[in-house]
Short mmCIF file of C-alpha atoms and ligand atoms in Angstrom, two decimals:
data_model
loop_
_atom_site.label_atom_id
_atom_site.label_comp_id
_atom_site.label_asym_id
_atom_site.label_seq_id
_atom_site.Cartn_x
_atom_site.Cartn_y
_atom_site.Cartn_z
CA ILE A 71 49.29 118.36 96.04
CA GLN A 72 52.91 117.14 96.10
CA LEU A 73 54.59 119.09 99.02
CA ASN A 74 58.40 118.41 99.26
CA ASP A 75 60.77 120.22 101.98
CA GLY A 76 63.50 118.12 100.66
CA SER A 77 63.60 115.80 103.51
CA ASN A 78 63.32 112.32 101.04
CA LEU A 79 62.49 111.62 97.42
CA SER A 80 58.95 111.86 97.66
CA GLY A 81 57.58 114.51 99.69
CA LEU A 82 54.23 114.42 101.16
CA GLN A 83 50.21 114.10 99.28
CA VAL A 84 48.05 116.72 100.54
CA ILE A 85 44.15 116.71 100.06
CA ALA A 86 43.34 120.17 99.44
CA ASP A 87 39.35 120.54 99.06
CA GLU A 88 36.74 122.79 97.94
CA LYS A 89 35.98 123.56 101.62
CA LEU A 90 39.10 125.50 101.90
CA GLU A 91 38.57 129.31 101.76
CA ASN A 92 40.98 129.64 99.28
CA TYR A 93 40.53 126.56 97.21
CA GLU A 94 40.14 128.78 94.08
CA GLU A 95 43.41 130.16 94.54
CA ILE A 96 44.96 126.86 95.19
CA SER A 97 43.62 125.05 92.50
CA LYS A 98 45.69 127.53 89.95
CA LEU A 99 48.88 126.59 91.74
CA SER A 100 51.75 125.25 89.36
CA THR A 101 54.97 123.24 90.18
CA GLY A 102 57.18 125.60 92.27
CA ALA A 103 55.21 127.20 94.72
CA ALA A 104 55.72 127.44 98.37
CA LEU A 105 53.25 126.81 100.67
CA GLU A 106 52.56 126.21 104.40
CA VAL A 107 49.91 123.59 105.16
CA TRP A 108 48.22 122.58 108.21
CA GLY A 109 45.96 119.79 109.02
CA THR A 110 45.97 116.34 110.17
CA LEU A 111 48.22 113.11 109.06
CA VAL A 112 45.79 110.04 108.08
CA GLU A 113 46.62 106.77 106.82
CA SER A 114 46.12 107.20 102.51
CA GLN A 115 43.13 105.76 100.94
CA GLY A 116 45.22 106.02 97.78
CA ARG A 117 47.91 104.12 96.40
CA GLY A 118 51.47 104.78 96.08
CA GLN A 119 51.68 106.71 99.62
CA ASP A 120 51.25 105.19 103.49
CA PHE A 121 50.14 108.97 104.84
CA GLU A 122 48.87 111.76 103.67
CA VAL A 123 47.63 115.38 105.30
CA GLN A 124 44.32 116.33 105.06
CA SER A 125 44.81 119.94 105.73
CA GLU A 126 42.41 122.57 106.95
CA GLN A 127 44.54 125.63 105.75
CA VAL A 128 46.90 125.88 103.28
CA LEU A 129 48.75 129.33 103.33
CA ILE A 130 50.00 130.69 99.90
CA ARG A 131 53.68 131.50 100.92
CA GLY A 132 54.86 132.15 97.36
CA THR A 133 53.79 131.52 93.94
CA ALA A 134 55.67 130.18 91.01
CA PRO A 135 55.24 131.71 87.00
CA GLY A 136 53.80 128.44 85.43
CA GLU A 137 55.11 127.64 82.62
CA GLU A 138 58.26 129.71 82.32
CA TYR A 139 59.22 128.06 86.07
CA PRO A 140 62.54 126.31 84.64
CA LEU A 141 61.93 123.10 86.02
CA GLN A 142 58.71 121.85 84.62
CA LYS A 143 57.58 117.80 85.42
CA LYS A 144 58.97 116.53 82.88
CA GLY A 145 62.68 115.14 83.02
CA HIS A 146 65.44 117.64 82.21
CA THR A 147 69.08 116.54 81.23
CA LEU A 148 71.84 117.12 84.04
CA GLU A 149 73.49 119.41 81.70
CA PHE A 150 70.45 121.75 81.46
CA LEU A 151 70.40 121.58 85.61
CA ARG A 152 74.09 122.63 85.75
CA ASP A 153 72.93 125.80 84.18
CA ILE A 154 70.25 126.53 86.70
CA ALA A 155 72.52 125.58 89.55
CA HIS A 156 70.04 127.68 92.14
CA LEU A 157 67.26 125.76 91.36
CA ARG A 158 68.71 122.19 90.63
CA PRO A 159 68.35 120.93 94.39
CA ARG A 160 64.64 121.08 93.91
CA THR A 161 64.99 118.19 91.55
CA ASN A 162 64.58 114.65 92.26
CA THR A 163 68.04 113.74 90.98
CA LEU A 164 69.95 116.24 92.92
CA GLY A 165 67.78 116.12 96.18
CA ALA A 166 69.33 112.29 95.84
CA VAL A 167 72.42 113.34 95.40
CA PHE A 168 72.87 116.10 97.68
CA ARG A 169 70.99 113.99 100.76
CA ILE A 170 73.71 111.12 99.94
CA ARG A 171 76.37 113.43 100.14
CA ASN A 172 74.90 114.96 103.45
CA THR A 173 74.90 111.20 105.07
CA LEU A 174 78.16 110.77 103.72
CA SER A 175 80.21 113.98 105.09
CA GLN A 176 78.08 112.61 108.74
CA ALA A 177 79.62 109.51 108.17
CA ILE A 178 82.76 110.72 107.23
CA HIS A 179 83.24 112.52 110.94
CA ARG A 180 81.72 109.64 112.75
CA PHE A 181 83.83 107.28 111.53
CA PHE A 182 86.89 108.71 112.50
CA GLN A 183 85.56 110.42 115.79
CA ASP A 184 84.95 106.85 117.12
CA ARG A 185 88.24 105.43 116.47
CA GLY A 186 89.47 108.39 118.39
CA PHE A 187 90.68 110.56 115.27
CA LEU A 188 91.48 114.25 115.91
CA TYR A 189 89.67 116.46 113.47
CA VAL A 190 91.81 119.12 112.82
CA HIS A 191 91.81 122.30 110.53
CA THR A 192 94.47 122.86 108.15
CA PRO A 193 94.94 126.18 106.73
CA ILE A 194 93.26 126.99 103.21
CA ILE A 195 96.34 129.92 102.41
CA THR A 196 99.73 127.92 101.66
CA ALA A 197 102.85 129.51 101.18
CA ASN A 198 104.41 126.39 100.03
CA ASP A 199 104.35 125.94 96.72
CA ALA A 200 106.07 122.95 97.04
CA GLU A 201 103.32 120.36 97.91
CA GLY A 202 103.47 118.97 94.20
CA ALA A 203 99.68 117.87 93.84
CA GLY A 204 98.59 119.97 90.88
CA GLU A 205 98.64 123.34 89.91
CA MET A 206 97.90 126.12 92.28
CA PHE A 207 96.06 129.40 92.18
CA HIS A 208 97.78 132.58 93.37
CA VAL A 209 96.25 134.65 96.27
CA THR A 210 97.50 138.47 96.65
CA SER A 211 95.62 141.61 97.90
CA LEU A 212 98.23 143.64 95.33
CA ASP A 213 96.60 145.94 92.72
CA LEU A 214 96.74 143.53 89.94
CA GLU A 215 96.79 146.71 87.30
CA GLN A 216 99.28 148.55 89.11
CA LEU A 217 101.84 145.69 90.40
CA PRO A 218 104.89 146.62 92.38
CA LYS A 219 107.96 145.45 90.60
CA THR A 220 111.60 144.83 91.72
CA LYS A 221 114.82 145.94 90.61
CA ALA A 222 115.09 142.78 88.40
CA GLY A 223 111.33 143.65 86.87
CA LYS A 224 109.44 140.34 88.93
CA VAL A 225 106.34 141.08 90.78
CA ASP A 226 107.42 141.94 94.40
CA TYR A 227 105.82 140.19 96.84
CA ASP A 228 107.34 142.04 99.10
CA GLN A 229 104.94 144.22 99.17
CA ASP A 230 101.91 141.97 99.24
CA PHE A 231 99.62 141.17 102.30
CA PHE A 232 101.91 138.09 103.21
CA GLY A 233 105.26 139.06 102.60
CA THR A 234 105.27 136.64 100.10
CA ASP A 235 103.36 134.99 97.39
CA VAL A 236 100.62 132.91 98.96
CA SER A 237 98.23 130.12 97.03
CA LEU A 238 95.27 128.14 97.82
CA THR A 239 96.25 124.73 99.30
CA VAL A 240 96.23 121.77 97.04
CA SER A 241 96.01 119.49 100.03
CA GLY A 242 96.32 119.57 104.05
CA GLN A 243 98.62 116.78 104.31
CA LEU A 244 101.79 118.12 105.56
CA GLY A 245 100.43 120.36 108.47
CA ALA A 246 98.47 117.51 109.04
CA GLU A 247 101.31 114.83 109.49
CA GLY A 248 102.88 117.67 112.36
CA PHE A 249 99.61 117.40 114.17
CA ALA A 250 99.81 113.20 113.47
CA LEU A 251 102.93 113.30 115.58
CA ALA A 252 101.40 115.10 118.11
CA PHE A 253 97.94 113.39 118.25
CA THR A 254 98.71 110.17 116.93
CA ASN A 255 95.70 109.73 114.60
CA VAL A 256 94.05 113.07 112.94
CA TYR A 257 92.07 113.64 109.87
CA THR A 258 91.44 116.93 108.04
CA PHE A 259 88.00 117.61 106.24
CA GLY A 260 88.24 121.04 103.66
CA PRO A 261 88.12 122.52 100.57
CA THR A 262 91.43 122.11 98.30
CA PHE A 263 91.89 123.99 95.12
CA ARG A 264 93.42 122.78 92.20
CA ALA A 265 94.37 125.29 89.17
CA GLU A 266 94.05 122.16 86.36
CA ASN A 267 92.82 123.20 83.23
CA SER A 268 91.51 119.96 82.98
CA ASN A 269 88.20 120.07 81.68
CA THR A 270 87.30 116.27 82.50
CA ALA A 271 83.82 114.66 84.26
CA ARG A 272 86.76 113.60 87.45
CA HIS A 273 87.87 116.73 88.01
CA LEU A 274 86.88 120.12 90.11
CA ALA A 275 89.08 123.40 90.81
CA GLU A 276 87.61 123.48 94.51
CA PHE A 277 87.09 119.91 95.72
CA TRP A 278 86.57 118.75 98.89
CA MET A 279 89.09 116.36 100.81
CA ILE A 280 89.48 113.86 103.62
CA GLU A 281 92.89 113.17 104.60
CA PRO A 282 93.74 110.84 107.56
CA GLU A 283 97.25 110.89 108.75
CA MET A 284 98.01 107.91 111.26
CA ALA A 285 101.25 108.12 113.37
CA PHE A 286 102.43 104.20 114.14
CA MET A 287 101.39 103.18 110.85
CA ASP A 288 102.19 101.35 107.47
CA LEU A 289 101.47 101.03 104.34
CA GLN A 290 99.60 97.18 105.35
CA GLY A 291 97.55 98.46 108.08
CA MET A 292 96.49 101.68 106.07
CA LEU A 293 94.87 99.59 103.19
CA VAL A 294 92.97 97.60 106.23
CA LEU A 295 91.62 100.95 107.62
CA THR A 296 90.84 102.16 104.12
CA GLU A 297 88.66 99.09 103.40
CA GLU A 298 86.92 98.93 106.49
CA PHE A 299 86.54 102.92 105.97
CA LEU A 300 85.09 102.90 102.48
CA ARG A 301 82.71 99.94 103.43
CA GLU A 302 80.93 101.62 106.28
CA LEU A 303 80.42 104.70 104.69
CA LEU A 304 78.47 102.30 101.83
CA LYS A 305 76.86 100.32 104.63
CA GLU A 306 75.06 104.04 106.05
CA CYS A 307 74.52 104.89 102.34
CA LEU A 308 72.32 101.70 102.02
CA ASP A 309 70.57 101.84 105.29
CA ARG A 310 69.54 105.63 104.85
CA HIS A 311 69.01 105.50 101.40
CA GLU A 312 67.25 102.83 99.89
CA GLU A 313 64.52 105.38 97.95
CA ASP A 314 67.02 108.03 97.07
CA LEU A 315 69.13 105.20 96.09
CA ALA A 316 66.49 102.81 93.95
CA PHE A 317 65.34 106.30 92.25
CA LEU A 318 68.96 106.94 90.82
CA GLN A 319 69.39 103.19 89.81
CA LYS A 320 66.36 103.50 88.24
CA MET A 321 67.61 106.46 86.12
CA TYR A 322 70.88 106.09 85.89
CA ASP A 323 72.85 103.13 86.94
CA GLN A 324 71.14 99.95 86.77
CA GLU A 325 73.66 97.99 88.65
CA LEU A 326 74.14 100.99 91.53
CA ILE A 327 72.95 98.95 94.00
CA SER A 328 74.09 95.66 93.61
CA GLY A 329 77.43 96.76 92.99
CA LEU A 330 77.51 98.81 95.99
CA LYS A 331 76.36 95.38 98.11
CA HIS A 332 79.11 93.56 96.10
CA ILE A 333 81.19 95.50 98.03
CA CYS A 334 80.31 95.44 100.95
CA ASP A 335 80.62 91.79 101.18
CA THR A 336 84.12 91.38 98.76
CA PRO A 337 87.40 92.05 99.90
CA PHE A 338 89.42 94.45 97.80
CA GLU A 339 91.86 93.19 95.78
CA THR A 340 95.53 94.65 95.96
CA LEU A 341 97.95 94.01 93.12
CA THR A 342 101.11 96.50 93.32
CA TYR A 343 101.86 98.63 90.09
CA THR A 344 104.59 95.93 88.56
CA GLU A 345 101.96 93.37 88.22
CA ALA A 346 99.37 96.14 87.29
CA VAL A 347 101.99 96.87 84.22
CA LYS A 348 102.33 93.35 83.51
CA ILE A 349 98.41 92.68 83.42
CA LEU A 350 97.58 95.89 80.97
CA GLU A 351 100.45 94.74 79.19
CA ASN A 352 98.89 91.24 78.96
CA SER A 353 95.62 92.82 77.94
CA GLY A 354 95.71 92.37 74.52
CA LYS A 355 93.92 95.60 74.32
CA SER A 356 95.07 98.83 72.59
CA PHE A 357 94.96 101.66 74.65
CA GLU A 358 95.32 105.52 73.57
CA PHE A 359 98.20 105.77 76.18
CA PRO A 360 100.58 102.73 75.55
CA VAL A 361 101.96 101.32 79.05
CA GLU A 362 105.30 100.67 80.12
CA TRP A 363 107.06 100.23 83.23
CA GLY A 364 107.89 103.69 84.85
CA CYS A 365 105.29 105.07 83.47
CA ASP A 366 102.07 107.01 85.25
CA LEU A 367 98.23 105.36 84.66
CA GLN A 368 96.37 106.95 82.85
CA SER A 369 92.52 106.64 83.72
CA GLU A 370 91.86 104.01 80.71
CA HIS A 371 94.32 101.86 82.58
CA GLU A 372 93.13 102.44 86.11
CA ARG A 373 89.42 101.91 84.66
CA TYR A 374 90.77 98.65 82.68
CA LEU A 375 92.21 97.12 85.74
CA SER A 376 89.28 97.99 88.12
CA GLU A 377 86.28 97.25 85.71
CA VAL A 378 87.89 94.76 83.99
CA HIS A 379 90.63 93.29 85.62
CA VAL A 380 88.96 92.85 88.97
CA GLY A 381 85.14 94.33 88.59
CA GLY A 382 85.91 95.80 91.80
CA PRO A 383 87.74 98.14 93.80
CA LEU A 384 91.35 97.53 93.78
CA ASN A 385 94.38 98.61 95.54
CA LEU A 386 97.60 99.44 93.81
CA ILE A 387 100.39 99.78 95.57
CA ASP A 388 104.29 100.34 95.05
CA TYR A 389 104.75 102.58 92.33
CA PRO A 390 108.21 103.83 90.85
CA LYS A 391 109.70 106.36 92.88
CA ASP A 392 110.07 108.78 89.96
CA ILE A 393 106.33 109.29 89.07
CA LYS A 394 105.43 109.97 92.78
CA ALA A 395 106.12 112.75 95.36
CA PHE A 396 109.36 113.22 97.50
CA TYR A 397 107.44 111.93 100.68
CA MET A 398 106.22 109.02 100.08
CA ARG A 399 108.52 106.29 101.84
CA LEU A 400 111.34 104.47 99.55
CA ASN A 401 110.96 101.03 99.96
CA ASP A 402 113.61 98.32 99.97
CA ASP A 403 114.11 97.75 96.65
CA GLU A 404 115.13 101.47 96.27
CA LYS A 405 112.82 101.45 92.99
CA THR A 406 109.32 101.84 94.38
CA VAL A 407 107.74 104.04 96.74
CA ALA A 408 104.94 102.62 99.71
CA ALA A 409 102.26 104.25 97.36
CA MET A 410 98.44 103.43 97.64
CA ASP A 411 95.83 104.33 95.22
CA VAL A 412 92.54 103.03 95.77
CA LEU A 413 90.48 102.80 92.09
CA VAL A 414 87.03 101.85 92.23
CA PRO A 415 84.44 101.04 88.86
CA GLY A 416 82.97 103.90 87.47
CA VAL A 417 84.75 106.49 88.59
CA GLY A 418 88.78 105.30 88.60
CA GLU A 419 90.67 106.91 91.43
CA ILE A 420 89.33 107.80 94.65
CA ILE A 421 92.27 107.46 97.30
CA GLY A 422 95.67 108.47 97.06
CA GLY A 423 97.96 107.80 99.96
CA SER A 424 101.28 106.53 100.98
CA GLN A 425 103.18 105.71 103.93
CA ARG A 426 105.53 108.77 104.17
CA GLU A 427 109.40 109.04 104.58
CA GLU A 428 110.18 109.03 108.42
CA ARG A 429 113.90 108.77 107.58
CA LEU A 430 115.66 112.50 107.33
CA ASP A 431 119.01 110.95 105.43
CA VAL A 432 116.42 109.30 103.11
CA LEU A 433 113.92 112.02 102.64
CA ASP A 434 116.64 114.04 101.80
CA GLU A 435 118.07 112.63 99.02
CA ARG A 436 114.46 113.32 97.66
CA MET A 437 113.88 117.06 98.24
CA ASP A 438 116.47 119.37 96.43
CA ALA A 439 117.94 122.32 97.98
CA HIS A 440 115.17 125.04 97.14
CA LEU A 441 112.33 122.24 99.02
CA LYS A 442 114.72 122.09 101.41
CA GLU A 443 114.42 125.64 102.63
CA GLU A 444 110.95 126.02 102.27
CA LEU A 445 110.07 122.86 104.25
CA TRP A 446 112.40 123.46 106.89
CA TRP A 447 109.79 122.67 109.24
CA TYR A 448 108.88 119.64 107.84
CA ARG A 449 111.68 118.21 107.83
CA ASP A 450 112.08 119.02 111.65
CA LEU A 451 109.55 116.27 111.73
CA ARG A 452 111.99 113.85 110.98
CA ARG A 453 114.50 115.13 113.65
CA TYR A 454 112.75 115.22 116.68
CA GLY A 455 110.62 112.05 117.20
CA THR A 456 110.37 110.87 113.64
CA VAL A 457 107.78 107.85 113.64
CA PRO A 458 106.28 105.21 110.62
CA HIS A 459 103.27 107.25 109.86
CA ALA A 460 101.32 107.01 106.85
CA GLY A 461 98.02 108.57 106.03
CA PHE A 462 95.77 109.38 102.14
CA GLY A 463 93.45 111.58 100.34
CA LEU A 464 89.94 110.79 99.61
CA GLY A 465 88.22 112.94 97.09
CA PHE A 466 85.13 113.80 98.47
CA GLU A 467 83.44 114.45 95.12
CA ARG A 468 84.46 111.08 93.88
CA LEU A 469 82.88 108.95 96.67
CA VAL A 470 79.84 110.69 95.78
CA LEU A 471 79.99 110.24 92.06
CA TYR A 472 80.73 106.57 93.24
CA LEU A 473 77.99 106.19 95.76
CA THR A 474 75.13 107.89 93.06
CA GLY A 475 75.93 106.36 90.02
CA MET A 476 76.40 110.07 88.39
CA GLU A 477 79.35 110.22 85.92
CA ASN A 478 80.04 113.87 86.13
CA ILE A 479 81.44 115.71 89.00
CA ARG A 480 80.17 118.74 88.31
CA ASP A 481 76.71 116.77 89.65
CA ALA A 482 78.34 115.72 93.03
CA ILE A 483 78.55 119.59 94.60
CA PRO A 484 76.48 122.14 95.37
CA PHE A 485 78.17 124.67 92.93
CA PRO A 486 81.17 123.54 90.60
CA ARG A 487 84.18 125.14 89.83
CA VAL A 488 85.33 124.32 86.57
CA PRO A 489 87.19 126.21 83.93
CA ASN A 490 85.27 128.97 82.40
CA ASN A 491 83.02 128.23 85.20
CA ALA A 492 81.97 130.11 88.76
CA ALA A 493 78.57 131.80 88.10
CA PHE A 494 77.00 130.88 90.80
P1 LIG B 524 94.04 112.31 89.29
O1 LIG B 524 95.21 111.45 88.68
O2 LIG B 524 92.57 111.59 89.22
O3 LIG B 524 93.83 113.90 88.79
P2 LIG B 524 95.56 112.92 91.70
O4 LIG B 524 96.93 111.69 91.43
O5 LIG B 524 96.18 114.13 91.07
O6 LIG B 524 94.28 112.76 90.90
P3 LIG B 524 95.88 113.07 94.51
O7 LIG B 524 96.88 114.50 94.62
O8 LIG B 524 96.30 111.75 94.93
O9 LIG B 524 95.26 113.12 93.11
O10 LIG B 524 94.49 113.42 95.59
C1 LIG B 524 94.12 112.65 96.31
C2 LIG B 524 92.57 112.47 95.92
O11 LIG B 524 92.01 113.51 95.80
C3 LIG B 524 92.52 111.72 94.46
O12 LIG B 524 92.33 110.32 95.14
C4 LIG B 524 90.93 112.16 93.86
O13 LIG B 524 89.77 111.84 94.47
C5 LIG B 524 90.74 113.91 94.56
N1 LIG B 524 91.28 114.76 93.62
C6 LIG B 524 92.35 114.76 93.37
N2 LIG B 524 91.91 115.81 92.32
C7 LIG B 524 90.88 116.47 92.01
C8 LIG B 524 90.13 117.12 91.37
N3 LIG B 524 90.92 118.04 90.35
N4 LIG B 524 88.53 117.22 91.54
C9 LIG B 524 88.30 116.57 92.37
N5 LIG B 524 89.07 115.51 92.92
C10 LIG B 524 90.00 115.08 92.83
MN1 LIG B 525 97.04 110.71 93.38
#
């Protein structure tokens, strides 16, 4: 019997012989049954495993219906498995992915805790519609069938639970900044939500984000920290998941392990946005979206830069201010901001961050009246002991994709939320 409790890929071989009183029943079991086994762990006589259990008692706790069981031993496509998201954690592939996901989440906390960062839990419901990172999901306790209206015919949010219009957060950054000015180095690690209707292999409507925020930190310092951070996570996975990674490599990505090892000992390259645009313009490639200075880079551009031009992870910095958020620090050229994206082969952007604008007068230039009113407390942070500070957001599922060689972000999270699908 091949028995698996999920702790590793290969499970444990159990020898069940005729001496067992329920041998007859056991011999009729099929894939998917649940057993409790008592016996002795011995060195294996056979090949393929070091140990096995010589069973003395095998208790059948739950049977599975043979051919009707949706997970047969033959391989299933990842698409098929998404339709049985409640069963797919039992498969070799998703088992490996979720073990690695667990290790990564622990390693992330350890990285920051070892360096004295404070873990801060920023709110999930927010009244700031101005974070600007994406479309938001509204949260309300009003009766949608009978919405109260104002005289002007708009929804009357005064009567809503919070007395105002609120949404699910797209980022914990603004709150984390307040905490960084009290605790120096902090990080969030929590769910974020974006209602962008982009049905891509890189976007989820609900995803987890890690957002460190560091006082007395500039962009250059953050590049060093980010690299150290990603490398430590990689090493932890390589150390602890040899078997899982070898399996994923065999099934999905022939260069997975060598690619990860390569990154462990190659420094990341850094290019400015302006340099990157020149490289793209001179690449001789015809992109679907044409490139010129000032445009937002599309995933085809990001992938060209990291996969073809660099062949590894790449920091892209100093983006035009007009395509980046108001809180990013204006560079001395007054055209660009101290932004940073980390691009990796196969995935594209996994990190987006920046040095924050700590000068109130410069910040005010980039906020309109509405924003200033709504984010009065954020402006306060620049009035009371403002310091240079910087932070980034790492999309956890994109990191999982990168480290597992999976291609679709729906296979990097237990129960994906994407347009038209929240079934599980
Ligand atoms: P993209 O351009 O890829 O849509 P973004 O620039 O909108 O991402 P940021 O606002 O910079 O994303 O968010 C920080 C990080 O969060 C990104 O680098 C990415 O890793 C992750 N992320 C952003 N949107 C999503 C999403 N919808 N699903 C999963 N991860 C995401
Ligand atoms: Mn970004």
